[in-house]
C-alpha positions as a Python dict, from the first residue, in 0.01 Angstrom:
ca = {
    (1, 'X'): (0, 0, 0),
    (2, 'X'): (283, 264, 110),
    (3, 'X'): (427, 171, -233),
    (4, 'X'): (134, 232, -414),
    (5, 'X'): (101, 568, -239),
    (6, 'X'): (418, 720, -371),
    (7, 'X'): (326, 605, -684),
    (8, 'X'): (55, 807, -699),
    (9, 'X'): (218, 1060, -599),
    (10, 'X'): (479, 1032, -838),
    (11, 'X'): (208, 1003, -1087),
    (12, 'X'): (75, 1344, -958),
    (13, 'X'): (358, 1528, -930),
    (14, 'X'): (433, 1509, -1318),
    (15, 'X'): (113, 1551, -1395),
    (16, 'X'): (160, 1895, -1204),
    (17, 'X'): (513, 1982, -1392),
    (18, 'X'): (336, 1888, -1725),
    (19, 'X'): (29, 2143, -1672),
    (20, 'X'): (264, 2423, -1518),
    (21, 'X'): (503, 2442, -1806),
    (22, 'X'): (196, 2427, -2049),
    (23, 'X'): (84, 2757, -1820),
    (24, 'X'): (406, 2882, -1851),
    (25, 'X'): (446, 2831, -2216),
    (26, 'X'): (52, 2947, -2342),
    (27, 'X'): (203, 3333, -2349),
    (28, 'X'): (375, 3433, -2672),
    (29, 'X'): (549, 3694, -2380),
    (30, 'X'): (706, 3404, -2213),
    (31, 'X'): (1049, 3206, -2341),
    (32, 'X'): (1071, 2923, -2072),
    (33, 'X'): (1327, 2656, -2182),
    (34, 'X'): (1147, 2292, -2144),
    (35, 'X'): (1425, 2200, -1837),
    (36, 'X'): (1316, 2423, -1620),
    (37, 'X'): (1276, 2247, -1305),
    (38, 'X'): (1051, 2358, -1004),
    (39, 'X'): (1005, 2201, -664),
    (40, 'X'): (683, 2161, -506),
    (41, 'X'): (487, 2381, -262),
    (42, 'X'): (582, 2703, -504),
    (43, 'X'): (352, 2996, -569),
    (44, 'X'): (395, 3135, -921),
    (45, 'X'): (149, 3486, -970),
    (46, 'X'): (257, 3571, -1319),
    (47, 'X'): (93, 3879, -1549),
    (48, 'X'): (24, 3615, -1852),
    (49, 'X'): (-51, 3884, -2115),
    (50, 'X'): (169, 4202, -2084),
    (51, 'X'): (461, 4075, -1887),
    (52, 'X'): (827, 3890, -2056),
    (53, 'X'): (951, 3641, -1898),
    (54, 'X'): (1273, 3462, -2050),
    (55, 'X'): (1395, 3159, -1850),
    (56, 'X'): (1693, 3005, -2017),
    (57, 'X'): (1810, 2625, -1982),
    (58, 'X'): (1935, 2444, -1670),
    (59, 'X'): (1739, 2661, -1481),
    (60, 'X'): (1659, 2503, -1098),
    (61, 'X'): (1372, 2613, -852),
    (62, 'X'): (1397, 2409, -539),
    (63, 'X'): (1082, 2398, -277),
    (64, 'X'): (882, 2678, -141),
    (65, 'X'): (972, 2920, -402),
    (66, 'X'): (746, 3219, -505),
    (67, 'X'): (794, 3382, -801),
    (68, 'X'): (572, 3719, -866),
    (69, 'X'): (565, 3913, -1203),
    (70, 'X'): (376, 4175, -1213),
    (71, 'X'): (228, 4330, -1554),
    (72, 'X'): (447, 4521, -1809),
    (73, 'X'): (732, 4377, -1570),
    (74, 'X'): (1052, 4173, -1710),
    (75, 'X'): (1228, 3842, -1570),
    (76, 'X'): (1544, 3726, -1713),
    (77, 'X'): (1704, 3447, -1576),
    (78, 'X'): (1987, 3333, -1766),
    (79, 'X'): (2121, 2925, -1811),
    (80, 'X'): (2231, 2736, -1513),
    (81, 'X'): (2114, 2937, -1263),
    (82, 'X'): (2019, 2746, -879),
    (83, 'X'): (1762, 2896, -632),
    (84, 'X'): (1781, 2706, -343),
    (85, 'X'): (1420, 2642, -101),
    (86, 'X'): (1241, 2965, -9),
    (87, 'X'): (1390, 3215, -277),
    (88, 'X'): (1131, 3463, -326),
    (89, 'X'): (1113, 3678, -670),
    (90, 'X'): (890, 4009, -684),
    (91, 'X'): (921, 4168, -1014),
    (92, 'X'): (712, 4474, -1088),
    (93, 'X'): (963, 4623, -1282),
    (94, 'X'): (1297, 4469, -1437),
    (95, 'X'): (1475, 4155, -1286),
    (96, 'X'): (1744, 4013, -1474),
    (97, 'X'): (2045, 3716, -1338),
    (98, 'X'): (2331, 3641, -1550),
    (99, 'X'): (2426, 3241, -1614),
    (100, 'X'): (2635, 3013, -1338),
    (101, 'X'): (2445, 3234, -1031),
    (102, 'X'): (2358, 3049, -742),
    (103, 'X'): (2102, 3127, -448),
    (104, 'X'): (2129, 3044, -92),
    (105, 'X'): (1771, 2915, 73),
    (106, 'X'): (1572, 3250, 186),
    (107, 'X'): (1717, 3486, -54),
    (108, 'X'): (1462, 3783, -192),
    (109, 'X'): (1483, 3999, -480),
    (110, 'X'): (1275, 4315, -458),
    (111, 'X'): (1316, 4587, -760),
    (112, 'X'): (1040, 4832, -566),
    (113, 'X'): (939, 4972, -256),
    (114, 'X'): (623, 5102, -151),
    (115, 'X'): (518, 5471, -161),
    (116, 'X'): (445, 5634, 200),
    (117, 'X'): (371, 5961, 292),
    (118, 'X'): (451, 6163, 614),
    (119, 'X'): (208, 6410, 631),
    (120, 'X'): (-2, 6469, 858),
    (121, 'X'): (129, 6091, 997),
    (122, 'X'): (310, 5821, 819),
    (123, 'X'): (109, 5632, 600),
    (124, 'X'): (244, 5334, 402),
    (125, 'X'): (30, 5281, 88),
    (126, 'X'): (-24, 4924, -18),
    (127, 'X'): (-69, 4968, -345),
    (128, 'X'): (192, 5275, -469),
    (129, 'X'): (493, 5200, -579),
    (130, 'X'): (850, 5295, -650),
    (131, 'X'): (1105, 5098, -908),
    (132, 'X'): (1384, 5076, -1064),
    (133, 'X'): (1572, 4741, -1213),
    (134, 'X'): (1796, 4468, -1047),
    (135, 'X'): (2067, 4361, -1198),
    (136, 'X'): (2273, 4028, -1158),
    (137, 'X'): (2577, 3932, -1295),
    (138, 'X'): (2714, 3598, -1416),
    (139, 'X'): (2912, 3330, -1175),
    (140, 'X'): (2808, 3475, -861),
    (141, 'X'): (2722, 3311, -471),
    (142, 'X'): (2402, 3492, -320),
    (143, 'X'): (2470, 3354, 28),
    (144, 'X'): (2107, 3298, 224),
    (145, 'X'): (1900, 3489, 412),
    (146, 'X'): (2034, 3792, 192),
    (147, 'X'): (1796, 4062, 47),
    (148, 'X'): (1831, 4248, -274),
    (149, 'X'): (1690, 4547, -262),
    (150, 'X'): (1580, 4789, -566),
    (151, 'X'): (1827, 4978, -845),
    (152, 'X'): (2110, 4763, -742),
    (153, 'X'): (2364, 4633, -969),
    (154, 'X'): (2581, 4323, -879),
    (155, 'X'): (2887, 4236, -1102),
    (156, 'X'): (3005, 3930, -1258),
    (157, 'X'): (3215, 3728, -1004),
    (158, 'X'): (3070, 3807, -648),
    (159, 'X'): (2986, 3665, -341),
    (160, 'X'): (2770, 3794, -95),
    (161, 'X'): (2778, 3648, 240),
    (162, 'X'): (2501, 3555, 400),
    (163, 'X'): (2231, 3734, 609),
    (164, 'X'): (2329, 4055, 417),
    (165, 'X'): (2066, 4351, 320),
    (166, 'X'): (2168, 4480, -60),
    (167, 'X'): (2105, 4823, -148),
    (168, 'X'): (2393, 4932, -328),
    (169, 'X'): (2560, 4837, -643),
    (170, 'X'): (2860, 4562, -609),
    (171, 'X'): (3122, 4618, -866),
    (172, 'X'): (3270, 4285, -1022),
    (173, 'X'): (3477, 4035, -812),
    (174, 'X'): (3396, 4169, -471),
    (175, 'X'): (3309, 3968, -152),
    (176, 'X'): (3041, 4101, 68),
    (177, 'X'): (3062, 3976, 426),
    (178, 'X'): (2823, 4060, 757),
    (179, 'X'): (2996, 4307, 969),
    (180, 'X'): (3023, 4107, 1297),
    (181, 'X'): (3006, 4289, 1621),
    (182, 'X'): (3130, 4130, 1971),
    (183, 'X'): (3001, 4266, 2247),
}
């Protein structure tokens, strides 16, 4: 019976694959190579009709991921590029990661932030936004836990350690560490 279960299951889960990449591929926007590979429990929210998405080959989602495009918004993500479990992607603007990149579990991309106001009291306004592109280059560690924040530009050849907040460019073949603190 256990055997049978998994099975099923099996059965199931390729079933699931087969239907998402027939999603994925039903938008002439969309340029998803056919080896993409996503885990399971992931949360795609993807603007079918106005957004691009181009997802080269070799291209590996592991679990929990959540992937948001938002309309008139770009994702590139070039060949042989590894998000570990719990990467989170929110694209309302431009998002594009050069080829070899890897991705600790828990990293987040963000290209906006939202609007607020101070007057006469700060207000945060859920649905105002500000944007501007994220860039990634080729060959480079995102270590986990690290957040990437809006207009930031990472060269080829970097690592960034992890648990680190990124809101400034990164010129090529730099290594971003945590500043540690003793007390």
């Amino acid at each position: 019976m256990n055997l049978l279960i998994k099975l099923l299951s099996l059965i199931q889960a390729k079933m699931d694959e087969q239907n998402l990449m027939k999603i994925l591929n039903s938008s002439p926007h969309f340029q998803i190579a056919a080896d993409l590979r996503i885990g399971k429990y992931r949360r795609l929210n993807l603007s079918v009709h106005d957004s691009k998405i181009l997802i080269e080959e070799k291209v590996v989602f592991r679990e929990f991921c959540n992937i948001l495009v938002y309309p008139k918004a770009h994702l590139i993500i070039r060949s042989n590029v590894f998000f570990n479990n719990y990467c989170s992607i929110n694209c309302l603007e431009k998002i594009e990661i050069g080829e070899n990149t890897l991705f600790g579990e828990c990293v987040k991309l963000y290209d906006h932030d939202h609007l607020y106001s101070r007057e006469p009291k700060i207000k945060v306004h859920s649905d105002k936004f500000t944007t501007a592109p994220i860039y990634i280059g080729k060959d480079c560690w995102i270590g986990s836990n690290v957040t990437i924040l809006k207009d930031v530009t990472i060269g080829d050849n970097v690592i960034i350690g992890a648990n680190n907040l990124i809101r400034k460019s990164v010129p090529p073949n730099t290594v971003v560490k945590a500043k540690v603190e003793y007390v």
